[in-house]
Short mmCIF file of N, CA and C in Angstrom, two decimals:
data_model
loop_
_atom_site.label_atom_id
_atom_site.label_comp_id
_atom_site.label_asym_id
_atom_site.label_seq_id
_atom_site.Cartn_x
_atom_site.Cartn_y
_atom_site.Cartn_z
N SER A 1 0.84 -1.19 0.00
CA SER A 1 0.00 0.00 0.00
C SER A 1 0.88 1.25 0.00
N CYS A 2 0.29 2.36 -0.37
CA CYS A 2 1.04 3.61 -0.50
C CYS A 2 0.85 4.47 0.74
N SER A 3 1.05 3.92 1.92
CA SER A 3 0.86 4.69 3.14
C SER A 3 2.14 5.43 3.50
N ARG A 4 2.02 6.35 4.44
CA ARG A 4 3.13 7.13 4.98
C ARG A 4 3.93 7.87 3.91
N GLY A 5 3.24 8.53 2.99
CA GLY A 5 3.90 9.43 2.06
C GLY A 5 4.72 8.77 0.95
N ARG A 6 4.66 7.45 0.83
CA ARG A 6 5.41 6.82 -0.27
C ARG A 6 4.65 6.99 -1.58
N LYS A 7 5.40 7.17 -2.68
CA LYS A 7 4.78 7.35 -3.99
C LYS A 7 5.03 6.16 -4.88
N MET A 8 4.08 5.90 -5.78
CA MET A 8 4.30 4.90 -6.81
C MET A 8 5.29 5.48 -7.82
N VAL A 9 6.15 4.64 -8.33
CA VAL A 9 7.18 5.09 -9.26
C VAL A 9 6.87 4.49 -10.63
N ARG A 10 6.98 5.31 -11.66
CA ARG A 10 6.80 4.80 -13.02
C ARG A 10 8.06 4.07 -13.44
N MET A 11 7.90 2.79 -13.75
CA MET A 11 9.06 1.98 -14.11
C MET A 11 9.43 2.16 -15.58
N ASN A 12 8.42 2.17 -16.44
CA ASN A 12 8.69 2.22 -17.87
C ASN A 12 7.70 3.18 -18.53
N VAL A 13 8.13 4.39 -18.84
CA VAL A 13 7.22 5.39 -19.39
C VAL A 13 6.75 5.01 -20.79
N LEU A 14 7.60 4.35 -21.58
CA LEU A 14 7.19 3.92 -22.92
C LEU A 14 6.06 2.89 -22.82
N SER A 15 6.20 1.96 -21.90
CA SER A 15 5.16 0.95 -21.69
C SER A 15 3.84 1.61 -21.29
N ASP A 16 3.89 2.56 -20.35
CA ASP A 16 2.69 3.27 -19.91
C ASP A 16 2.04 4.00 -21.09
N ALA A 17 2.87 4.64 -21.92
CA ALA A 17 2.34 5.39 -23.06
C ALA A 17 1.65 4.45 -24.06
N LEU A 18 2.29 3.31 -24.36
CA LEU A 18 1.71 2.39 -25.34
C LEU A 18 0.43 1.73 -24.81
N VAL A 19 0.39 1.46 -23.50
CA VAL A 19 -0.83 0.91 -22.91
C VAL A 19 -1.96 1.93 -23.00
N ALA A 20 -1.66 3.20 -22.72
CA ALA A 20 -2.67 4.26 -22.82
C ALA A 20 -3.20 4.39 -24.25
N ILE A 21 -2.28 4.34 -25.23
CA ILE A 21 -2.68 4.43 -26.64
C ILE A 21 -3.54 3.22 -27.03
N SER A 22 -3.09 2.04 -26.63
CA SER A 22 -3.81 0.81 -26.97
C SER A 22 -5.21 0.80 -26.35
N ASN A 23 -5.32 1.21 -25.09
CA ASN A 23 -6.63 1.23 -24.42
C ASN A 23 -7.58 2.24 -25.07
N ALA A 24 -7.06 3.43 -25.40
CA ALA A 24 -7.88 4.45 -26.04
C ALA A 24 -8.34 3.98 -27.42
N GLU A 25 -7.46 3.28 -28.13
CA GLU A 25 -7.79 2.75 -29.46
C GLU A 25 -8.91 1.71 -29.35
N LYS A 26 -8.82 0.84 -28.33
CA LYS A 26 -9.86 -0.19 -28.13
C LYS A 26 -11.20 0.43 -27.77
N LYS A 27 -11.18 1.57 -27.07
CA LYS A 27 -12.41 2.25 -26.70
C LYS A 27 -12.99 3.04 -27.88
N GLY A 28 -12.21 3.22 -28.94
CA GLY A 28 -12.67 3.97 -30.10
C GLY A 28 -12.49 5.46 -29.98
N LYS A 29 -11.60 5.90 -29.11
CA LYS A 29 -11.36 7.34 -28.93
C LYS A 29 -10.61 7.89 -30.15
N ARG A 30 -10.78 9.20 -30.37
CA ARG A 30 -10.11 9.85 -31.50
C ARG A 30 -8.73 10.37 -31.11
N GLN A 31 -8.56 10.71 -29.83
CA GLN A 31 -7.24 11.17 -29.38
C GLN A 31 -7.02 10.76 -27.93
N VAL A 32 -5.76 10.74 -27.55
CA VAL A 32 -5.40 10.31 -26.20
C VAL A 32 -4.26 11.20 -25.70
N MET A 33 -4.27 11.48 -24.39
CA MET A 33 -3.17 12.24 -23.79
C MET A 33 -2.23 11.27 -23.10
N VAL A 34 -0.95 11.37 -23.46
CA VAL A 34 0.09 10.51 -22.90
C VAL A 34 0.97 11.37 -22.01
N ARG A 35 1.18 10.92 -20.78
CA ARG A 35 2.09 11.63 -19.90
C ARG A 35 2.81 10.62 -19.04
N PRO A 36 4.01 10.81 -18.63
CA PRO A 36 4.89 11.93 -18.98
C PRO A 36 5.49 11.77 -20.36
N SER A 37 6.07 12.84 -20.88
CA SER A 37 6.71 12.81 -22.19
C SER A 37 8.18 12.41 -22.03
N SER A 38 8.74 11.79 -23.08
CA SER A 38 10.17 11.51 -23.09
C SER A 38 10.66 11.46 -24.53
N LYS A 39 11.96 11.54 -24.71
CA LYS A 39 12.54 11.49 -26.06
C LYS A 39 12.24 10.16 -26.73
N VAL A 40 12.30 9.08 -25.94
CA VAL A 40 12.04 7.75 -26.50
C VAL A 40 10.60 7.64 -27.00
N ILE A 41 9.64 8.17 -26.22
CA ILE A 41 8.23 8.14 -26.64
C ILE A 41 8.05 8.95 -27.91
N ILE A 42 8.67 10.12 -27.99
CA ILE A 42 8.55 10.97 -29.18
C ILE A 42 9.07 10.24 -30.42
N LYS A 43 10.25 9.61 -30.29
CA LYS A 43 10.82 8.88 -31.43
C LYS A 43 9.95 7.70 -31.83
N PHE A 44 9.39 7.00 -30.83
CA PHE A 44 8.52 5.86 -31.10
C PHE A 44 7.26 6.32 -31.82
N LEU A 45 6.67 7.43 -31.37
CA LEU A 45 5.47 7.97 -32.03
C LEU A 45 5.77 8.40 -33.45
N LYS A 46 6.97 8.92 -33.68
CA LYS A 46 7.37 9.31 -35.04
C LYS A 46 7.37 8.09 -35.96
N VAL A 47 7.91 6.96 -35.47
CA VAL A 47 7.92 5.72 -36.26
C VAL A 47 6.49 5.27 -36.53
N MET A 48 5.63 5.31 -35.51
CA MET A 48 4.22 4.90 -35.69
C MET A 48 3.51 5.81 -36.70
N MET A 49 3.82 7.12 -36.65
CA MET A 49 3.20 8.06 -37.57
C MET A 49 3.69 7.83 -39.01
N ASP A 50 5.00 7.58 -39.16
CA ASP A 50 5.56 7.33 -40.49
C ASP A 50 4.92 6.11 -41.15
N HIS A 51 4.54 5.11 -40.35
CA HIS A 51 3.93 3.90 -40.90
C HIS A 51 2.40 3.99 -40.94
N GLY A 52 1.83 5.15 -40.54
CA GLY A 52 0.40 5.38 -40.69
C GLY A 52 -0.47 4.80 -39.60
N TYR A 53 0.11 4.41 -38.47
CA TYR A 53 -0.69 3.82 -37.40
C TYR A 53 -1.36 4.88 -36.52
N ILE A 54 -0.77 6.08 -36.45
CA ILE A 54 -1.40 7.18 -35.72
C ILE A 54 -1.38 8.41 -36.60
N GLY A 55 -2.19 9.40 -36.23
CA GLY A 55 -2.17 10.68 -36.95
C GLY A 55 -1.08 11.57 -36.37
N GLU A 56 -1.39 12.86 -36.27
CA GLU A 56 -0.42 13.81 -35.72
C GLU A 56 -0.30 13.63 -34.21
N TYR A 57 0.79 14.11 -33.67
CA TYR A 57 0.91 14.21 -32.21
C TYR A 57 1.46 15.58 -31.87
N GLU A 58 1.06 16.07 -30.70
CA GLU A 58 1.47 17.43 -30.29
C GLU A 58 2.03 17.38 -28.88
N GLU A 59 3.22 17.93 -28.72
CA GLU A 59 3.84 17.98 -27.40
C GLU A 59 3.32 19.20 -26.64
N ILE A 60 2.97 19.00 -25.37
CA ILE A 60 2.51 20.09 -24.53
C ILE A 60 3.51 20.26 -23.41
N ASP A 61 4.11 21.46 -23.33
CA ASP A 61 5.10 21.74 -22.29
C ASP A 61 4.38 22.34 -21.09
N ASP A 62 4.29 21.57 -20.00
CA ASP A 62 3.61 22.07 -18.81
C ASP A 62 4.61 22.42 -17.71
N HIS A 63 5.87 22.65 -18.09
CA HIS A 63 6.96 22.97 -17.16
C HIS A 63 7.20 21.86 -16.14
N ARG A 64 6.69 20.66 -16.42
CA ARG A 64 6.98 19.51 -15.58
C ARG A 64 7.61 18.46 -16.48
N SER A 65 6.97 17.29 -16.55
CA SER A 65 7.54 16.25 -17.40
C SER A 65 6.96 16.28 -18.81
N GLY A 66 5.94 17.11 -19.04
CA GLY A 66 5.38 17.25 -20.38
C GLY A 66 4.28 16.26 -20.67
N LYS A 67 3.48 16.58 -21.67
CA LYS A 67 2.38 15.70 -22.12
C LYS A 67 2.41 15.66 -23.63
N ILE A 68 1.81 14.62 -24.18
CA ILE A 68 1.70 14.49 -25.63
C ILE A 68 0.26 14.13 -25.95
N VAL A 69 -0.36 14.86 -26.87
CA VAL A 69 -1.70 14.53 -27.35
C VAL A 69 -1.53 13.82 -28.69
N VAL A 70 -2.02 12.59 -28.77
CA VAL A 70 -1.87 11.76 -29.96
C VAL A 70 -3.22 11.60 -30.64
N SER A 71 -3.28 11.87 -31.94
CA SER A 71 -4.50 11.63 -32.72
C SER A 71 -4.50 10.19 -33.20
N LEU A 72 -5.60 9.49 -32.94
CA LEU A 72 -5.70 8.07 -33.32
C LEU A 72 -6.53 7.95 -34.59
N ASN A 73 -6.21 6.94 -35.40
CA ASN A 73 -6.99 6.73 -36.62
C ASN A 73 -7.56 5.31 -36.72
N GLY A 74 -7.53 4.57 -35.63
CA GLY A 74 -8.19 3.25 -35.60
C GLY A 74 -7.43 2.13 -36.27
N ARG A 75 -6.13 2.29 -36.50
CA ARG A 75 -5.36 1.26 -37.22
C ARG A 75 -4.54 0.37 -36.30
N ILE A 76 -4.51 0.66 -34.99
CA ILE A 76 -3.68 -0.13 -34.07
C ILE A 76 -4.51 -1.27 -33.51
N ASN A 77 -4.04 -2.50 -33.73
CA ASN A 77 -4.66 -3.66 -33.08
C ASN A 77 -4.08 -3.87 -31.71
N ASN A 78 -2.76 -3.80 -31.62
CA ASN A 78 -2.08 -4.02 -30.35
C ASN A 78 -0.70 -3.39 -30.42
N CYS A 79 -0.24 -2.87 -29.31
CA CYS A 79 1.13 -2.38 -29.24
C CYS A 79 1.59 -2.51 -27.80
N GLY A 80 2.86 -2.78 -27.63
CA GLY A 80 3.37 -2.97 -26.28
C GLY A 80 4.88 -3.01 -26.26
N VAL A 81 5.40 -3.16 -25.05
CA VAL A 81 6.83 -3.18 -24.82
C VAL A 81 7.22 -4.57 -24.36
N ILE A 82 8.35 -5.07 -24.83
CA ILE A 82 8.89 -6.32 -24.32
C ILE A 82 9.86 -5.97 -23.21
N SER A 83 9.53 -6.45 -22.01
CA SER A 83 10.35 -6.13 -20.85
C SER A 83 10.66 -7.41 -20.11
N PRO A 84 11.85 -7.69 -19.70
CA PRO A 84 13.02 -6.83 -19.73
C PRO A 84 13.57 -6.67 -21.14
N ARG A 85 14.43 -5.69 -21.32
CA ARG A 85 15.01 -5.45 -22.64
C ARG A 85 16.04 -6.53 -22.94
N PHE A 86 15.73 -7.36 -23.91
CA PHE A 86 16.61 -8.46 -24.27
C PHE A 86 17.67 -7.99 -25.26
N ASP A 87 18.86 -8.59 -25.16
CA ASP A 87 19.88 -8.38 -26.18
C ASP A 87 19.55 -9.32 -27.34
N VAL A 88 19.41 -8.76 -28.54
CA VAL A 88 19.05 -9.55 -29.71
C VAL A 88 20.16 -9.42 -30.75
N ARG A 89 20.67 -10.55 -31.21
CA ARG A 89 21.67 -10.53 -32.28
C ARG A 89 20.97 -10.31 -33.62
N VAL A 90 21.71 -9.81 -34.57
CA VAL A 90 21.13 -9.49 -35.89
C VAL A 90 20.53 -10.74 -36.53
N ASN A 91 21.21 -11.89 -36.41
CA ASN A 91 20.68 -13.10 -37.06
C ASN A 91 19.50 -13.71 -36.29
N ASP A 92 19.19 -13.20 -35.08
CA ASP A 92 18.03 -13.70 -34.33
C ASP A 92 16.78 -12.87 -34.53
N ILE A 93 16.89 -11.74 -35.24
CA ILE A 93 15.74 -10.84 -35.40
C ILE A 93 14.58 -11.53 -36.10
N GLU A 94 14.88 -12.32 -37.13
CA GLU A 94 13.83 -13.03 -37.88
C GLU A 94 13.06 -13.99 -36.96
N LYS A 95 13.78 -14.66 -36.09
CA LYS A 95 13.15 -15.60 -35.14
C LYS A 95 12.23 -14.86 -34.17
N TRP A 96 12.70 -13.70 -33.65
CA TRP A 96 11.87 -12.89 -32.76
C TRP A 96 10.62 -12.41 -33.48
N ALA A 97 10.79 -11.98 -34.73
CA ALA A 97 9.65 -11.47 -35.50
C ALA A 97 8.59 -12.55 -35.68
N SER A 98 9.02 -13.77 -35.98
CA SER A 98 8.03 -14.85 -36.20
C SER A 98 7.33 -15.21 -34.90
N ASN A 99 8.02 -15.07 -33.76
CA ASN A 99 7.38 -15.37 -32.48
C ASN A 99 6.42 -14.27 -32.03
N LEU A 100 6.72 -13.02 -32.36
CA LEU A 100 5.95 -11.89 -31.82
C LEU A 100 4.80 -11.44 -32.72
N LEU A 101 5.02 -11.44 -34.02
CA LEU A 101 4.03 -10.86 -34.93
C LEU A 101 2.98 -11.90 -35.32
N PRO A 102 1.74 -11.44 -35.58
CA PRO A 102 0.67 -12.38 -35.91
C PRO A 102 0.85 -13.11 -37.24
N SER A 103 1.41 -12.43 -38.23
CA SER A 103 1.65 -13.10 -39.51
C SER A 103 2.81 -12.41 -40.22
N ARG A 104 3.25 -13.01 -41.33
CA ARG A 104 4.37 -12.44 -42.07
C ARG A 104 3.98 -11.14 -42.78
N GLN A 105 2.66 -11.00 -43.09
CA GLN A 105 2.24 -9.86 -43.91
C GLN A 105 2.19 -8.54 -43.14
N PHE A 106 1.80 -8.58 -41.86
CA PHE A 106 1.65 -7.29 -41.20
C PHE A 106 2.19 -7.30 -39.78
N GLY A 107 2.44 -6.07 -39.30
CA GLY A 107 3.01 -5.87 -37.98
C GLY A 107 4.44 -5.36 -38.09
N PHE A 108 4.86 -4.62 -37.08
CA PHE A 108 6.21 -4.08 -37.04
C PHE A 108 6.83 -4.35 -35.69
N ILE A 109 8.13 -4.58 -35.69
CA ILE A 109 8.89 -4.61 -34.46
C ILE A 109 9.82 -3.41 -34.49
N VAL A 110 9.74 -2.58 -33.46
CA VAL A 110 10.60 -1.40 -33.37
C VAL A 110 11.68 -1.71 -32.35
N LEU A 111 12.92 -1.62 -32.79
CA LEU A 111 14.06 -1.93 -31.92
C LEU A 111 14.75 -0.67 -31.46
N THR A 112 15.22 -0.69 -30.22
CA THR A 112 16.07 0.40 -29.75
C THR A 112 17.51 -0.10 -29.67
N SER A 113 18.42 0.78 -30.01
CA SER A 113 19.84 0.41 -29.93
C SER A 113 20.62 1.66 -29.50
N SER A 114 21.92 1.50 -29.36
CA SER A 114 22.73 2.65 -29.00
C SER A 114 22.74 3.69 -30.12
N ALA A 115 22.40 3.26 -31.34
CA ALA A 115 22.36 4.18 -32.48
C ALA A 115 21.02 4.89 -32.61
N GLY A 116 20.04 4.52 -31.80
CA GLY A 116 18.72 5.15 -31.87
C GLY A 116 17.63 4.11 -32.09
N ILE A 117 16.45 4.61 -32.43
CA ILE A 117 15.29 3.71 -32.62
C ILE A 117 15.14 3.36 -34.09
#
């Protein structure tokens, strides 16, 4: 329990953001507010926008951790984070893709590396 002034800590902001987007999409909402904002979330949303899964997104600076308003277009079936972050070799990517994605025709896996997303 959160008694005596202890606070819940956000462990994975990207996971929280994707769960919020996925839940809003399932409810049929047109837009969703994601908070807090981070560089990783912004880059991930850019990839989703480039592939047409979401519409525009707008960053709101509230002088705290920031918020992002994301326009949804109803194209997301599911999105999530694989945690813990596994080390994946280049020749194992195909194996991961076949295990994670529903079919060969559709779905994307977005990888993070030291070079970026």
